[in-house]
Amino acid sequence: MKKLINSFIILLLFCSNAFSQFNKNSADIFSGSLNLQILNKQKTDTGNIRFCTDQLLKKQKRLSLFSYQSTAEGEPEAYVFFFMLYLINPILSISDGKGVWGFTKEISMGFGKLGQYRTSVEYSFLDLPENMNIFRAALKYDILLKKNLKYSKFFVKTPVLTVGGGYYTDFDKYGYFPEISFGFSYRDRKNLIYPSLKIRYTFIKDSPDVADISLGLIYGFANPF
């Protein structure tokens, strides 16, 4: 058990470093979109248009060379990490004093101004001799923690605390769970990108309860109608 916990702590530390690199690079990308808005607003002033155009071209040149610069700085490791985290989200499940590793994947659909009211389904595979396939369905609410959040047609970046609960089954037993997660979301009215750390406790009928912790990068949809 100590080895499992220690390895998960190492994973958390690596994730924290990757988050910081991801946030820094996303800020450059979003600032490029804001420069387009500034350019459109200053069409009446020829001098300002020329200045903004020069600045925008410089920004676009830096972004076009991003992959080359990142290679020199070692930053692609963060993107590889997040890509792998999206494909295979690690999960540590603890039941009856024993811990097992596995992977899990969640699909989310949100409703509301920025998709804060979410439904989700999740599949988990655990390294167990039997009942290794786990299915969950849940309702969740995202508490957007950024103050004075300005809504726009561009992605909004904010820290998020998510609370929720749902139904659990391994196709042999069933149960119910509350959960809480924390992360940073990039969202608009139609899309959600949400890297987060999730903690959950499942009450299972006629069987030991299950506690689990997982890291995940969720890509969700919102307001389909």
Short mmCIF file of C-alpha atoms in Angstrom, two decimals:
data_model
loop_
_atom_site.label_atom_id
_atom_site.label_comp_id
_atom_site.label_asym_id
_atom_site.label_seq_id
_atom_site.Cartn_x
_atom_site.Cartn_y
_atom_site.Cartn_z
CA MET A 1 0.00 0.00 0.00
CA LYS A 2 2.84 2.43 0.84
CA LYS A 3 4.38 1.84 -2.59
CA LEU A 4 1.05 2.60 -4.27
CA ILE A 5 0.60 5.83 -2.31
CA ASN A 6 4.22 6.94 -2.93
CA SER A 7 3.93 6.34 -6.66
CA PHE A 8 0.70 8.31 -6.79
CA ILE A 9 2.34 11.25 -4.94
CA ILE A 10 5.11 11.27 -7.57
CA LEU A 11 2.43 11.36 -10.27
CA LEU A 12 0.75 14.33 -8.57
CA LEU A 13 4.04 16.28 -8.42
CA PHE A 14 4.67 15.67 -12.10
CA CYS A 15 1.11 16.74 -12.90
CA SER A 16 1.57 20.01 -10.97
CA ASN A 17 4.62 20.88 -13.07
CA ALA A 18 2.76 20.02 -16.25
CA PHE A 19 -0.21 22.19 -15.22
CA SER A 20 2.05 25.24 -14.87
CA GLN A 21 3.57 24.75 -18.32
CA PHE A 22 0.14 24.14 -19.86
CA ASN A 23 -1.31 27.33 -18.31
CA LYS A 24 1.63 29.45 -19.50
CA ASN A 25 1.36 28.25 -23.08
CA SER A 26 -2.46 28.54 -23.15
CA ALA A 27 -2.17 32.16 -22.06
CA ASP A 28 -0.07 32.92 -25.17
CA ILE A 29 -2.65 31.30 -27.43
CA PHE A 30 -5.60 33.14 -25.87
CA SER A 31 -3.72 36.46 -25.99
CA GLY A 32 -3.35 35.99 -29.75
CA SER A 33 -7.16 35.86 -30.05
CA LEU A 34 -7.51 39.03 -27.99
CA ASN A 35 -5.07 40.82 -30.32
CA LEU A 36 -7.49 40.14 -33.18
CA GLN A 37 -10.23 41.96 -31.27
CA ILE A 38 -7.93 44.95 -30.66
CA LEU A 39 -7.04 45.10 -34.36
CA ASN A 40 -10.72 45.23 -35.40
CA LYS A 41 -11.54 48.04 -32.96
CA GLN A 42 -8.77 50.34 -34.25
CA LYS A 43 -9.55 50.36 -37.98
CA THR A 44 -10.18 54.15 -37.97
CA ASP A 45 -6.61 54.95 -37.02
CA THR A 46 -4.09 54.01 -39.73
CA GLY A 47 -1.11 54.36 -37.43
CA ASN A 48 -2.66 52.12 -34.80
CA ILE A 49 -3.65 49.56 -37.43
CA ARG A 50 -0.07 49.37 -38.68
CA PHE A 51 1.27 49.04 -35.13
CA CYS A 52 -1.27 46.35 -34.17
CA THR A 53 -0.64 44.47 -37.41
CA ASP A 54 3.10 44.38 -36.74
CA GLN A 55 2.51 43.17 -33.19
CA LEU A 56 0.03 40.53 -34.36
CA LEU A 57 2.40 39.24 -37.04
CA LYS A 58 5.15 38.94 -34.45
CA LYS A 59 2.79 37.04 -32.13
CA GLN A 60 1.68 34.69 -34.94
CA LYS A 61 5.32 34.10 -35.88
CA ARG A 62 6.13 33.14 -32.30
CA LEU A 63 3.13 30.80 -32.20
CA SER A 64 4.06 29.20 -35.55
CA LEU A 65 7.54 28.47 -34.15
CA PHE A 66 6.06 27.22 -30.88
CA SER A 67 6.77 23.55 -31.51
CA TYR A 68 10.42 24.26 -32.36
CA GLN A 69 10.94 26.51 -29.34
CA SER A 70 9.19 24.02 -27.08
CA THR A 71 11.51 21.26 -28.23
CA ALA A 72 14.49 23.31 -27.13
CA GLU A 73 12.92 24.13 -23.78
CA GLY A 74 11.62 20.64 -23.02
CA GLU A 75 7.98 21.84 -22.91
CA PRO A 76 6.51 19.18 -25.26
CA GLU A 77 6.74 16.78 -22.32
CA ALA A 78 3.83 18.64 -20.70
CA TYR A 79 1.69 18.27 -23.83
CA VAL A 80 2.58 14.60 -24.20
CA PHE A 81 1.66 14.12 -20.54
CA PHE A 82 -1.73 15.81 -20.94
CA PHE A 83 -2.43 13.89 -24.17
CA MET A 84 -1.70 10.59 -22.44
CA LEU A 85 -3.71 11.74 -19.43
CA TYR A 86 -6.66 12.36 -21.76
CA LEU A 87 -6.38 8.95 -23.38
CA ILE A 88 -5.60 6.94 -20.22
CA ASN A 89 -6.58 8.49 -16.90
CA PRO A 90 -4.88 6.66 -13.98
CA ILE A 91 -7.00 5.60 -11.03
CA LEU A 92 -6.07 4.11 -7.63
CA SER A 93 -8.93 2.10 -6.08
CA ILE A 94 -8.82 1.01 -2.42
CA SER A 95 -11.21 -1.60 -1.01
CA ASP A 96 -10.95 -3.69 2.17
CA GLY A 97 -7.46 -2.28 2.83
CA LYS A 98 -6.09 -3.28 -0.58
CA GLY A 99 -5.20 -0.94 -3.42
CA VAL A 100 -5.23 -1.65 -7.14
CA TRP A 101 -4.31 0.47 -10.15
CA GLY A 102 -6.32 0.88 -13.29
CA PHE A 103 -7.43 3.41 -15.84
CA THR A 104 -10.69 5.30 -16.23
CA LYS A 105 -12.37 7.45 -18.88
CA GLU A 106 -15.23 9.93 -18.42
CA ILE A 107 -17.49 11.53 -21.03
CA SER A 108 -19.38 14.66 -19.99
CA MET A 109 -22.35 16.69 -21.25
CA GLY A 110 -23.00 20.09 -19.67
CA PHE A 111 -25.89 22.53 -19.52
CA GLY A 112 -26.11 26.15 -18.39
CA LYS A 113 -24.33 29.34 -19.44
CA LEU A 114 -20.91 27.68 -19.34
CA GLY A 115 -21.97 24.05 -18.97
CA GLN A 116 -21.72 24.05 -15.17
CA TYR A 117 -24.56 21.52 -14.74
CA ARG A 118 -23.10 18.27 -16.03
CA THR A 119 -24.13 14.68 -16.61
CA SER A 120 -21.43 12.07 -17.13
CA VAL A 121 -20.76 8.41 -17.76
CA GLU A 122 -17.47 6.78 -16.81
CA TYR A 123 -15.84 3.44 -17.54
CA SER A 124 -13.01 2.09 -15.36
CA PHE A 125 -10.79 -0.95 -15.81
CA LEU A 126 -9.06 -2.27 -12.68
CA ASP A 127 -6.29 -4.84 -12.31
CA LEU A 128 -8.49 -7.43 -10.57
CA PRO A 129 -8.99 -11.17 -11.14
CA GLU A 130 -12.76 -10.62 -11.52
CA ASN A 131 -15.27 -7.76 -11.73
CA MET A 132 -12.59 -5.65 -13.38
CA ASN A 133 -15.01 -3.56 -15.47
CA ILE A 134 -16.70 -0.69 -13.62
CA PHE A 135 -19.44 1.57 -14.94
CA ARG A 136 -20.62 4.83 -13.34
CA ALA A 137 -23.26 7.44 -14.20
CA ALA A 138 -23.34 10.76 -12.33
CA LEU A 139 -24.75 14.27 -11.97
CA LYS A 140 -22.26 17.05 -11.20
CA TYR A 141 -22.08 20.78 -10.59
CA ASP A 142 -19.00 22.88 -11.39
CA ILE A 143 -18.34 25.75 -8.97
CA LEU A 144 -16.37 28.34 -10.97
CA LEU A 145 -13.90 29.87 -8.52
CA LYS A 146 -12.63 32.81 -10.57
CA LYS A 147 -14.11 36.11 -9.34
CA ASN A 148 -15.66 38.64 -11.74
CA LEU A 149 -15.70 36.05 -14.51
CA LYS A 150 -16.33 37.72 -17.89
CA TYR A 151 -18.30 35.63 -20.36
CA SER A 152 -17.26 35.83 -24.01
CA LYS A 153 -17.23 33.80 -27.19
CA PHE A 154 -13.66 32.75 -26.41
CA PHE A 155 -12.62 30.09 -23.91
CA VAL A 156 -12.89 31.16 -20.27
CA LYS A 157 -10.16 29.90 -17.94
CA THR A 158 -11.01 29.38 -14.27
CA PRO A 159 -10.20 27.08 -11.34
CA VAL A 160 -13.12 24.77 -10.61
CA LEU A 161 -14.40 22.79 -7.63
CA THR A 162 -16.83 20.05 -8.70
CA VAL A 163 -19.29 18.24 -6.44
CA GLY A 164 -21.52 15.39 -7.50
CA GLY A 165 -22.72 11.86 -7.04
CA GLY A 166 -24.09 8.91 -8.93
CA TYR A 167 -24.63 5.21 -9.54
CA TYR A 168 -21.97 2.45 -9.56
CA THR A 169 -22.00 -1.10 -10.90
CA ASP A 170 -19.43 -3.78 -11.75
CA PHE A 171 -22.21 -5.81 -13.43
CA ASP A 172 -22.37 -8.01 -10.32
CA LYS A 173 -22.83 -5.54 -7.45
CA TYR A 174 -24.13 -1.99 -7.36
CA GLY A 175 -23.78 1.07 -5.17
CA TYR A 176 -23.89 4.85 -4.92
CA PHE A 177 -21.17 7.43 -4.45
CA PRO A 178 -20.45 11.09 -3.66
CA GLU A 179 -17.42 12.68 -5.28
CA ILE A 180 -15.42 15.89 -5.30
CA SER A 181 -12.82 17.11 -7.76
CA PHE A 182 -10.62 20.14 -8.32
CA GLY A 183 -8.85 21.44 -11.40
CA PHE A 184 -8.60 24.19 -14.02
CA SER A 185 -11.18 24.34 -16.79
CA TYR A 186 -11.12 25.96 -20.20
CA ARG A 187 -14.70 26.32 -21.39
CA ASP A 188 -17.22 28.14 -23.51
CA ARG A 189 -20.90 27.50 -24.23
CA LYS A 190 -20.17 24.38 -26.28
CA ASN A 191 -16.91 22.84 -25.07
CA LEU A 192 -15.09 21.90 -21.89
CA ILE A 193 -11.43 21.04 -21.29
CA TYR A 194 -10.99 20.10 -17.65
CA PRO A 195 -7.80 18.57 -16.16
CA SER A 196 -8.63 17.63 -12.58
CA LEU A 197 -7.95 15.49 -9.52
CA LYS A 198 -10.99 13.48 -8.38
CA ILE A 199 -11.71 11.79 -5.03
CA ARG A 200 -14.69 9.47 -4.63
CA TYR A 201 -16.20 7.08 -2.05
CA THR A 202 -18.60 4.35 -3.16
CA PHE A 203 -21.06 2.59 -0.85
CA ILE A 204 -21.65 -0.92 -2.21
CA LYS A 205 -24.47 -3.20 -1.10
CA ASP A 206 -23.34 -6.49 0.53
CA SER A 207 -19.67 -5.77 -0.23
CA PRO A 208 -16.77 -3.65 1.13
CA ASP A 209 -16.97 0.01 0.20
CA VAL A 210 -14.53 1.47 -2.33
CA ALA A 211 -12.48 4.68 -2.16
CA ASP A 212 -10.69 5.88 -5.26
CA ILE A 213 -8.58 8.78 -6.46
CA SER A 214 -7.86 9.59 -10.08
CA LEU A 215 -6.26 12.13 -12.40
CA GLY A 216 -8.09 12.97 -15.56
CA LEU A 217 -8.27 15.31 -18.51
CA ILE A 218 -11.94 15.56 -19.47
CA TYR A 219 -13.12 16.87 -22.81
CA GLY A 220 -16.84 17.51 -22.61
CA PHE A 221 -19.64 19.01 -24.67
CA ALA A 222 -22.28 21.49 -23.56
CA ASN A 223 -25.67 22.88 -24.58
CA PRO A 224 -26.33 20.58 -27.57
CA PHE A 225 -29.81 22.02 -28.24
#
